[in-house]
Coordinates of C-alpha atoms and ligand atoms in Angstrom, one line a residue:
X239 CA -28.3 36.9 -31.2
X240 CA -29.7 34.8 -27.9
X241 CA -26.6 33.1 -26.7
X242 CA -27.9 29.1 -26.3
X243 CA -26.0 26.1 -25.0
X244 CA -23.8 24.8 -22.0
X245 CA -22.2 25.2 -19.0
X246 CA -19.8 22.8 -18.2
X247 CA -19.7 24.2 -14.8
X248 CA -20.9 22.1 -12.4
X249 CA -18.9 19.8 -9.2
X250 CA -17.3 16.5 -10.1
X251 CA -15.4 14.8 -12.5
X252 CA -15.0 17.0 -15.3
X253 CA -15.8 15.7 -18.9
X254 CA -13.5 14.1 -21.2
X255 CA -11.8 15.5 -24.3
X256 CA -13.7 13.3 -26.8
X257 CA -17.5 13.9 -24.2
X258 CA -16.6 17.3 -25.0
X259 CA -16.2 16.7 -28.8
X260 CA -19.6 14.5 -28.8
X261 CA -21.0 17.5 -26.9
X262 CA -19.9 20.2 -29.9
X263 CA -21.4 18.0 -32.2
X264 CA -24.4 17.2 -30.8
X265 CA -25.0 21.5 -30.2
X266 CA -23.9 22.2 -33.8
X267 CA -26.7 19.4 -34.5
X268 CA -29.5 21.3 -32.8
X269 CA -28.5 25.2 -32.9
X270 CA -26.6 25.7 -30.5
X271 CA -24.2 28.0 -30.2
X272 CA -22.1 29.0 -27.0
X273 CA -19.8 26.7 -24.5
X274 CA -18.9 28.1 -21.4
X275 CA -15.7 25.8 -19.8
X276 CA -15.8 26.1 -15.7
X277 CA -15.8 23.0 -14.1
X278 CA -15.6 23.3 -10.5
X279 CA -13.2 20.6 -10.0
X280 CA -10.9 21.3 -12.8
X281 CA -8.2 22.5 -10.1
X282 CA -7.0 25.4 -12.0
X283 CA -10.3 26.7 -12.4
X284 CA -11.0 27.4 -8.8
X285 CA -8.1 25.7 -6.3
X286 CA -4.8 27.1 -8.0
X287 CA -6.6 29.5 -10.1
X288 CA -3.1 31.2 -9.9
X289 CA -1.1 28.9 -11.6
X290 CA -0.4 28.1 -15.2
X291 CA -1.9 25.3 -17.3
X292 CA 0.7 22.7 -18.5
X293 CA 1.4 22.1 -21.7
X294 CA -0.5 18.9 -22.1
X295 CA -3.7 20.5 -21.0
X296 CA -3.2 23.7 -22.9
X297 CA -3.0 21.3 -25.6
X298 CA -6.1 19.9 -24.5
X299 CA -8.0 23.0 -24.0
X300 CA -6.7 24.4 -27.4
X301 CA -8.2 21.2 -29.2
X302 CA -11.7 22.0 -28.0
X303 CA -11.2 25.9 -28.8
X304 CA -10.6 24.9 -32.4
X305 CA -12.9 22.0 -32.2
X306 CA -15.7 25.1 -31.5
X307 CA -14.3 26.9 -33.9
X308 CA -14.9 24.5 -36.7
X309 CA -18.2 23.8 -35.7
X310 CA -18.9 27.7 -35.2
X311 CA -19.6 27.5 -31.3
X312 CA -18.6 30.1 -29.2
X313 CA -15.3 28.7 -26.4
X314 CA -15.8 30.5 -23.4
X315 CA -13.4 30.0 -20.8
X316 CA -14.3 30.5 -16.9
X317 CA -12.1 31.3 -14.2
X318 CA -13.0 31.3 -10.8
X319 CA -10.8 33.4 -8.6
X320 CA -12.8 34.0 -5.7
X321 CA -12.2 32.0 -3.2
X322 CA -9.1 33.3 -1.8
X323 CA -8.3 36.7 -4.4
X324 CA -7.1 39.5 -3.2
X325 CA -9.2 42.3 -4.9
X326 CA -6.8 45.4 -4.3
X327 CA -3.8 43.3 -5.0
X328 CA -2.1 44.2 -8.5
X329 CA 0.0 41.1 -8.7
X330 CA -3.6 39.3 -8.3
X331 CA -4.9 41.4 -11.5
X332 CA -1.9 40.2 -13.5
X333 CA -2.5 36.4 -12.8
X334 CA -5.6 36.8 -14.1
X335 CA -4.8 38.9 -17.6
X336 CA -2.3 35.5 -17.5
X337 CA -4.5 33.0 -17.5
X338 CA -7.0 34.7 -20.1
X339 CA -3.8 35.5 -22.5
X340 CA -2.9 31.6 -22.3
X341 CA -6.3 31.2 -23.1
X342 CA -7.0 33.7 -25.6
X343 CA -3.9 32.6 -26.9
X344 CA -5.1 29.3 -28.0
X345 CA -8.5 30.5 -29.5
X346 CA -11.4 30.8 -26.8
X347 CA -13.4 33.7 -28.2
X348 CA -14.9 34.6 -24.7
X349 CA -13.8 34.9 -21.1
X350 CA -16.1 34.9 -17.6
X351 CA -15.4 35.9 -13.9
X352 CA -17.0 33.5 -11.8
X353 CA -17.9 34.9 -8.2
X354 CA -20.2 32.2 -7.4
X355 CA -20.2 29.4 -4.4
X356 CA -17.3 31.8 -2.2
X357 CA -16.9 33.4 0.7
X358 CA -19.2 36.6 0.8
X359 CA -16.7 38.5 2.7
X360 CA -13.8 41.0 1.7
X361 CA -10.3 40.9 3.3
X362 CA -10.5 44.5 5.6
X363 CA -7.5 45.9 3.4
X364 CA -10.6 45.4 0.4
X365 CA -13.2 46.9 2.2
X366 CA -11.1 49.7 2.8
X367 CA -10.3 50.4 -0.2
X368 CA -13.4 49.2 -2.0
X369 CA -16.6 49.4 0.5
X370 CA -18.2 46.5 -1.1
X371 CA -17.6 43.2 -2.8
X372 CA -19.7 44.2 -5.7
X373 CA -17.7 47.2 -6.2
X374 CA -14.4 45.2 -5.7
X375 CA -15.4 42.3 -8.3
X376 CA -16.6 44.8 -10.5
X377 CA -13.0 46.8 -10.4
X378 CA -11.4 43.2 -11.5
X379 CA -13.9 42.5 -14.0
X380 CA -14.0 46.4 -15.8
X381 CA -10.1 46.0 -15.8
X382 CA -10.5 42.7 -17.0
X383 CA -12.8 43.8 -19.9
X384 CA -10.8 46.7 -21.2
X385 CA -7.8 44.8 -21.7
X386 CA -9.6 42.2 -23.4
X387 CA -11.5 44.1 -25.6
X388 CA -8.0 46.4 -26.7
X389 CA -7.1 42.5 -28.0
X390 CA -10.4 41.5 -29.2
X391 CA -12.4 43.6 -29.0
X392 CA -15.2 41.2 -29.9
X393 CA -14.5 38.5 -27.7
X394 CA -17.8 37.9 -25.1
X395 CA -16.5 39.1 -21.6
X396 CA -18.9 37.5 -18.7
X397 CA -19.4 37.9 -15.1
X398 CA -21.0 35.4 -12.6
X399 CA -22.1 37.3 -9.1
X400 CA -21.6 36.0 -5.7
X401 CA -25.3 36.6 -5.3
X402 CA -27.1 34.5 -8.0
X403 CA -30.8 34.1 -7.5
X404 CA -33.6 35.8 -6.1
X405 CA -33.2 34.0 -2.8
X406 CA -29.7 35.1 -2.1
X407 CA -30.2 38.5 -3.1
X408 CA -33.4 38.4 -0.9
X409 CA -30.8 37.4 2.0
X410 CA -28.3 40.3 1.0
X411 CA -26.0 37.1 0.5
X412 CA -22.9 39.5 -0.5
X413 CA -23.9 42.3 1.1
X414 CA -26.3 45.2 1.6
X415 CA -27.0 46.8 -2.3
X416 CA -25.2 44.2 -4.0
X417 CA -26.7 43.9 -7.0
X418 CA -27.3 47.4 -7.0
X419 CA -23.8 48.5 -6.9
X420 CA -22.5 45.9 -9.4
X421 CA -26.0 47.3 -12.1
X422 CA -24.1 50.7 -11.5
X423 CA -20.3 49.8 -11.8
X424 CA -20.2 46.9 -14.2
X425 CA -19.2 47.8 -17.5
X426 CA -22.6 47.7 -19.7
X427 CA -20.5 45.5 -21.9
X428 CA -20.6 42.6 -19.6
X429 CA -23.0 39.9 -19.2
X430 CA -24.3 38.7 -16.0
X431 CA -25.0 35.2 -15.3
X432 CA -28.4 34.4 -13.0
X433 CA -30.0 31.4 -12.2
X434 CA -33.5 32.5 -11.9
X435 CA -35.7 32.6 -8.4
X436 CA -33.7 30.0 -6.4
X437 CA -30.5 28.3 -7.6
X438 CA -32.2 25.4 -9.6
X439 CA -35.0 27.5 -10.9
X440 CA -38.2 25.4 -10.9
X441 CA -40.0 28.1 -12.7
X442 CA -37.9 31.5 -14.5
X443 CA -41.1 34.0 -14.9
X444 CA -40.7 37.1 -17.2
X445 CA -41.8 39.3 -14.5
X446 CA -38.6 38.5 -12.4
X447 CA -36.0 38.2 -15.3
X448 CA -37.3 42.0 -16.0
X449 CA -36.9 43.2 -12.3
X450 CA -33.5 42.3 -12.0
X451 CA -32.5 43.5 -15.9
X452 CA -33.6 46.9 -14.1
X453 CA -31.4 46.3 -11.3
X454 CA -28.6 45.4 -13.1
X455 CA -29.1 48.0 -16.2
X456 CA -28.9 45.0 -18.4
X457 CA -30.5 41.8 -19.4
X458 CA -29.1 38.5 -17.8
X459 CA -27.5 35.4 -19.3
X460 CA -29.8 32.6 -17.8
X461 CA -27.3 29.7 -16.0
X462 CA -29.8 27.4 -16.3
X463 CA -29.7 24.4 -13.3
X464 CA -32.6 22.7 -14.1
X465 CA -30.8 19.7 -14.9
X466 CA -27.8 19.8 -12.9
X467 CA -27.3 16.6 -10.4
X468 CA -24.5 17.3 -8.6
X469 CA -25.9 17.9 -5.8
X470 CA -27.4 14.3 -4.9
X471 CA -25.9 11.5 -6.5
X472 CA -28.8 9.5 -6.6
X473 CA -30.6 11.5 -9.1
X474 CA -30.8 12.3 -13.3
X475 CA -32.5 15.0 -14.9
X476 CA -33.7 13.7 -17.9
X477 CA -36.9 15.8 -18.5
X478 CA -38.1 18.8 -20.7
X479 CA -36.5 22.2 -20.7
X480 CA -39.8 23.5 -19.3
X481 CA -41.4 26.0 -16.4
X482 CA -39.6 28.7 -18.9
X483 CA -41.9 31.0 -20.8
X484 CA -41.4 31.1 -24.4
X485 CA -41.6 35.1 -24.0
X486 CA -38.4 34.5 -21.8
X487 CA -36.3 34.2 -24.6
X488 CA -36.5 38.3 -25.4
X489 CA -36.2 39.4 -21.9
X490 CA -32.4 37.4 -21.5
X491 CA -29.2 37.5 -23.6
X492 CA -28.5 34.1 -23.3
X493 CA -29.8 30.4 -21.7
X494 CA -27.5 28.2 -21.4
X495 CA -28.1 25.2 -19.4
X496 CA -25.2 23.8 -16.5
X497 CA -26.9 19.8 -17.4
X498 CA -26.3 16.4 -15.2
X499 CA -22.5 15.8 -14.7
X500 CA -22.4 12.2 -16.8
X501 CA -22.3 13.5 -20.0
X502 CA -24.4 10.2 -21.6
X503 CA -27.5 11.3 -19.2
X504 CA -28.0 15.2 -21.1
X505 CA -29.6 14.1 -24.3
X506 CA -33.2 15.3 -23.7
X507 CA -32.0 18.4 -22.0
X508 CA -29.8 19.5 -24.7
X509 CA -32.2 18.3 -27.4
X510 CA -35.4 20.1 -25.8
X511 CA -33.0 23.3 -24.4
X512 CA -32.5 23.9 -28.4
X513 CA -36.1 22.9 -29.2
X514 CA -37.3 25.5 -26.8
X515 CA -34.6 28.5 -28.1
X516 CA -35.8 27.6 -32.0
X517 CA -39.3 26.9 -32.0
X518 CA -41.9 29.5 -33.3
X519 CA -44.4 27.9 -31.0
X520 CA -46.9 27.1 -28.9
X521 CA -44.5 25.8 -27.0
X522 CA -45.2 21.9 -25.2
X523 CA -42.7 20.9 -23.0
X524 CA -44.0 17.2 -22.6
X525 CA -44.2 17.1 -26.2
X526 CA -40.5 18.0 -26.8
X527 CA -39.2 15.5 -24.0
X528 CA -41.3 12.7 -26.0
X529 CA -39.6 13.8 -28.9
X530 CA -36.2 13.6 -27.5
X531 CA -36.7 10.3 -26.2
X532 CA -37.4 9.1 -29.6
X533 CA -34.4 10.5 -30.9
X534 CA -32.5 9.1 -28.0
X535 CA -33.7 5.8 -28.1
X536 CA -31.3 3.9 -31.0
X537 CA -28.5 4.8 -28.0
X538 CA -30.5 2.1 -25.9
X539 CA -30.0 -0.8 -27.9
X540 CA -28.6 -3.7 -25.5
X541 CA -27.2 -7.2 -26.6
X542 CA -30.7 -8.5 -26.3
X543 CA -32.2 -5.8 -28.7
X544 CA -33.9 -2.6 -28.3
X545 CA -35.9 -0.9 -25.9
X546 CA -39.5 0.0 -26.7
X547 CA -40.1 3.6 -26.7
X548 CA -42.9 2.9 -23.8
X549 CA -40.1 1.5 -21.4
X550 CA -37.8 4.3 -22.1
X551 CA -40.6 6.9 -21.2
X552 CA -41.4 5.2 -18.5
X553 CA -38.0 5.3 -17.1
X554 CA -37.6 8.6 -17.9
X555 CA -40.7 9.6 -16.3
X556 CA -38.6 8.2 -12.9
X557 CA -35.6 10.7 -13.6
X558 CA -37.5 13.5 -14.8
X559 CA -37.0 17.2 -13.1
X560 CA -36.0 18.7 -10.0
X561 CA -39.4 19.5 -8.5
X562 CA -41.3 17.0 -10.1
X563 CA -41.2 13.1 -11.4
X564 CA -43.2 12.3 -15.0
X565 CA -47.1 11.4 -15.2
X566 CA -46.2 7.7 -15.5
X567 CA -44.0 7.7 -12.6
X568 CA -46.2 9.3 -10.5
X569 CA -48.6 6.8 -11.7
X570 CA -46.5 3.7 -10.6
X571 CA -45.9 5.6 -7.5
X572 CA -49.8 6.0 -6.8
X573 CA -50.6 2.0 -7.5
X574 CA -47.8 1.3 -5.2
X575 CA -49.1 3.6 -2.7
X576 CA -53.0 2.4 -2.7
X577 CA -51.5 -1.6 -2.9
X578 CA -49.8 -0.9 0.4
X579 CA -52.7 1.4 2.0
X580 CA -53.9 0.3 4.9
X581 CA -57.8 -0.3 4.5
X582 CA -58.4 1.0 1.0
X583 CA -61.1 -0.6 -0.6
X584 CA -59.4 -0.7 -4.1
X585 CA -56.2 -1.7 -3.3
X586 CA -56.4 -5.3 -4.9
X587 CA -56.3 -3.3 -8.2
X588 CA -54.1 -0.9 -7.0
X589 CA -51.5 -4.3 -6.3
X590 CA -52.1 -5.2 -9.9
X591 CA -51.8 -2.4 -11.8
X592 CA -48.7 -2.1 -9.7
X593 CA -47.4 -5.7 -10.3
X594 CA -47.8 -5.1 -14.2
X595 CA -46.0 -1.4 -14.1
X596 CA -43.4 -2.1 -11.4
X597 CA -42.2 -6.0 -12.7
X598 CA -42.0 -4.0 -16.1
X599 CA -39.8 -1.5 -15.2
X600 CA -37.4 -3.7 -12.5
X601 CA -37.1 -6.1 -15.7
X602 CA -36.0 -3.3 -17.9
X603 CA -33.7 -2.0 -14.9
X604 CA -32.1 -5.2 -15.2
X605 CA -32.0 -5.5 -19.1
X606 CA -30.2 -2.2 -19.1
X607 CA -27.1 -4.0 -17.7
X608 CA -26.5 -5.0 -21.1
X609 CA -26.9 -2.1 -22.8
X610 CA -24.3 -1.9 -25.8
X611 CA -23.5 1.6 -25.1
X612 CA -21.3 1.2 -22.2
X613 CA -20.2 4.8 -21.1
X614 CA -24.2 4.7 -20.9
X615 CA -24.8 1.9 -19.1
X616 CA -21.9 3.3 -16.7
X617 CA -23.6 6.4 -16.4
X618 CA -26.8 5.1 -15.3
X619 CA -26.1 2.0 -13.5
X620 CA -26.6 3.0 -10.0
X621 CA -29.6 5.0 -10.1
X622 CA -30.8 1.7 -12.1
X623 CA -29.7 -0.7 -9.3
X624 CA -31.3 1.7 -6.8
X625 CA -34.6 1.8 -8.2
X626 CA -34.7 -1.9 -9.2
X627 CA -33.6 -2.9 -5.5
X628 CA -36.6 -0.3 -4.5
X629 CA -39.0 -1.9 -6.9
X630 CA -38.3 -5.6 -6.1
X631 CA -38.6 -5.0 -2.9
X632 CA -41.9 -3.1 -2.8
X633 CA -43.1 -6.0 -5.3
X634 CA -42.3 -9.2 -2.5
X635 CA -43.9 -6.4 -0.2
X636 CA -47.9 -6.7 -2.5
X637 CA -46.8 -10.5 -3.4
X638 CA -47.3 -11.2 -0.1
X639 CA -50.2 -9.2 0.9
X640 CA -51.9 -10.3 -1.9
X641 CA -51.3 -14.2 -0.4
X642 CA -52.5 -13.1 3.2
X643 CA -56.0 -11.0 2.0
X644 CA -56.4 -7.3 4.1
X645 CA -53.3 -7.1 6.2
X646 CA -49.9 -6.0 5.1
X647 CA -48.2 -8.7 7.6
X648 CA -44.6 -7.5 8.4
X649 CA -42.1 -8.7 5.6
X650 CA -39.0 -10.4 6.4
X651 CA -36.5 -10.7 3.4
X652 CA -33.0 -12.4 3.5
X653 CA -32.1 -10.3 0.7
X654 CA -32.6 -7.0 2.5
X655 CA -30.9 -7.2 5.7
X656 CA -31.0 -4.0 8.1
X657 CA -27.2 -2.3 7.4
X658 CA -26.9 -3.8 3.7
X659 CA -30.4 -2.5 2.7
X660 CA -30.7 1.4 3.0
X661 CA -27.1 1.0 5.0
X662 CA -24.3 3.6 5.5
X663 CA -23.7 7.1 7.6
X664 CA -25.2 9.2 4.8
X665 CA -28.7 7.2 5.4
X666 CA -28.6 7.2 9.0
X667 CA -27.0 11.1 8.9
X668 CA -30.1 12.1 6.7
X669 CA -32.6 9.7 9.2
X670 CA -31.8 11.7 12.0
X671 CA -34.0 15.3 10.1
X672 CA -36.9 15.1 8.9
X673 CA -38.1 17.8 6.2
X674 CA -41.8 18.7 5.9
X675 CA -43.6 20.0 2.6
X676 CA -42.9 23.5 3.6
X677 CA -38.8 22.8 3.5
X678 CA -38.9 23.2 7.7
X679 CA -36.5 20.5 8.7
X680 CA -37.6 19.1 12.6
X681 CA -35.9 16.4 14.2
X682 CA -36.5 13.2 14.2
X683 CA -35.2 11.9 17.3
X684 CA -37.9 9.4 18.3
X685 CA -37.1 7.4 14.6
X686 CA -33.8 7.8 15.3
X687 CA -33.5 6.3 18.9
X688 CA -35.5 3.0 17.7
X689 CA -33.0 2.9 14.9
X690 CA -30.3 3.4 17.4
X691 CA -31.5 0.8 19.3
X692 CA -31.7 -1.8 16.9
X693 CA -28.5 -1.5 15.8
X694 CA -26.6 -1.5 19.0
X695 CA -28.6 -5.0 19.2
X696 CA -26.8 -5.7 16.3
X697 CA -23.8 -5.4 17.6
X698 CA -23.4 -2.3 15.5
Ligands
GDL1823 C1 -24.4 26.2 -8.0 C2 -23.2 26.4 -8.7 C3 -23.0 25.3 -9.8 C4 -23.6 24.0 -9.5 C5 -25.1 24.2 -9.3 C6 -25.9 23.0 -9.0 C7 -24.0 28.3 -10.0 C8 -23.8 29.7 -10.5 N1 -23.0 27.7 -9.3 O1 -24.8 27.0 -7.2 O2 -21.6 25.2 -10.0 O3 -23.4 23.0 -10.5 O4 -25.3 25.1 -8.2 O5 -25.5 22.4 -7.8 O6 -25.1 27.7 -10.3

């Protein structure tokens, strides 16, 4: 059976007991059937991998393995030793059969060795004794296995590389023969976790999935980032499941997704995820996400009644995937491109259509604040400040070209003073590179030194 569902595995706050419960319910709703618990911030996950739970969160963790349990979902519990382990180092074996007993002990039917985000170098008492890393983390993780399976022997045993994705394994990230060596060593029993091409996967082609199963004598379990957030705060990923072929479902053992790290914002990427895993086909990504939304929508009822399905879409189209934004974003980005443009002969329609779209969607920015759903409304609020701040902005900006005819005059707002508007070291740390289309990064001193300038005037 195709192992389908989540990764609670990404950085941040971790979710709550009763997200975690809403969660369960909403996978036994759609199909799907495996939880994988690693979040990167739970400190005894990574940090103090070493030391025990306490009692009140084995008590925790054992409500959620039983919550699974009733609702038939595999509990897999993650541990990530790697960032200080001592692979030769018995004593460092036994803390791990520890943690997996207490763990085993209260009713997770699966356990995974996570290798990912650590140093890819071995301590030289290792590499003398091991040669590699991938021989080393494959030691721990066969010993691991057997003990495991002499207790349970059907209990899912999992293994996450340091090397991940095509890109690091392209940059020996690791080490020389990484993958290689772990295809050769790793008991055929365990699953392998890979992201795809890059670490959030735009696209996952068959063609790669089957060159690495041959590398690493076994099909992968897809960790799927295309909706993870947590790495830039002002972003959602509330699109499809999509630049996955349908075909890809036979060439993996599993696809489970690591989603956005507000639990409210994963709706359509759970809902599509399990529409993609269960459907006979043809398979229509933009289809599914329209589908989710509907079913999503009743959550967006606010104190002045609900959203129409059209706002919703179109606010979803400006949170949508990684690589791209939805048609009707990139439509409201396009009429506020021409209403600025400099010259173009249709830009009086282009500020419009603009006017129309834009107004709609800062209003419905702004109704959101009332949203009865609060732990919604929480999770989205800043991205919906952000891009109604963005939006009112740009609309004074076409107001007042329209008024003057041709020229876009310079605009002067008392609402948007330099240092409160677009303010803050991260902005002026990211001002200071500019990336091309390519990904090259070059500097962008000149920018910089007028920006420089005008805030020393300021007294800055
Ligand atoms: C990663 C991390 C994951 C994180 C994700 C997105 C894996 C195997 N590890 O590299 O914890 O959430 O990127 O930032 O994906």
């Amino acid at each position: 059976m195709l192992l389908s569902g989540v990764i609670e595995g990404f950085y941040g706050p971790p979710w709550t007991p009763a997200e975690r419960i809403a969660l369960f319910d909403r996978m036994a709703s759609c199909g799907l059937n495996t939880y994988l618990y690693c979040p990167k911030d739970d400190l005894h996950h990574r940090a103090i991998w070493r030391e025990p739970y306490g009692p009140t969160d084995v008590e925790t963790l054992a409500v959620l393995a039983a919550a699974c349990r009733a609702r038939d979902i595999r509990f897999v519990y993650g541990l990530g030793p790697g960032l200080d382990i001592r692979y030769g180092d018995h004593a460092e074996q036994q803390r791990i059969h520890d943690r997996f007993t207490q763990m085993l002990g209260i009713g997770c039917d699966g356990v995974a060795l996570l290798f990912d985000d650590i140093p890819d170098r071995l301590d030289p008492a290792d590499v003398a004794r091991w040669g590699s890393l991938a021989a080393a983390q494959a030691q721990v993780a066969n010993s691991l296995c057997a003990w495991v399976h002499t207790l349970h022997p059907h209990a899912l045993v999992a293994f996450c590389p340091t090397p991940y994705c095509g890109r690091m394994a392209l940059a020996h990230h690791g080490g020389e023969g990484y993958l290689e060596i772990l295809g050769a060593t790793l008991a055929p029993e365990i699953e392998v976790f890979w992201t795809g091409p890059e670490i959030v996967s735009r696209e996952i082609p068959v063609a790669h999935v089957r060159d690495l199963a041959a590398i690493l004598r076994r099909k992968p379990v897809i960790w799927d980032n295309l909706h993870a957030n947590d790495y830039d705060s002002r972003r959602i990923a509330c699109g499809p499941y999509a630049g996955r072929p349908l075909a890809l479902r036979d060439e993996v053992r599993g696809l489970l997704s690591n989603p956005n790290t507000e639990f409210p914002l994963n709706e359509v990427p759970l809902r599509t995820l399990a529409a993609f895993v269960h459907t006979d086909g043809p398979w229509d990504p933009r289809r599914a996400y329209l589908q989710a939304l509907q079913e999503w929508r009743p959550s967006f009822d606010t104190v002045h009644g609900p959203i129409a399905l059209d706002d919703l879409v179109l606010l979803g189209d400006c949170f949508y995937l990684p690589y791209e934004e939805g048609p009707r974003a990139r439509r409201l980005y396009d009429q506020a491109r021409g209403a600025l443009a400099a010259g173009s002969p249709s830009w009086r329609d282009d500020a419009a259509a603009f006017l129309a779209d834009g107004g709609r969607l800062r209003d419905l920015c702004g109704r959101l604040s009332t949203l009865r759903d609060r732990a919604l409304f929480h999770a989205l609020h800043r991205r919906l400040w952000d891009l109604r701040e963005e939006l009112d902005l740009l609309i004074r900006v076409v107001e007042a070209r329209l008024q003057t005819g041709d020229a876009l005059p310079p605009f002067h707002s008392g609402a948007h003073l330099p240092g409160t508007c677009r303010g803050g070291m991260i902005t002026r740390l990211q001002q200071l590179l500019a990336q091309h289309p390519d990904g090259a990064f070059t500097s962008a001193h000149d920018r910089a030194r007028q920006d420089d300038d005008s805030w020393e005037r300021r007294g800055g």
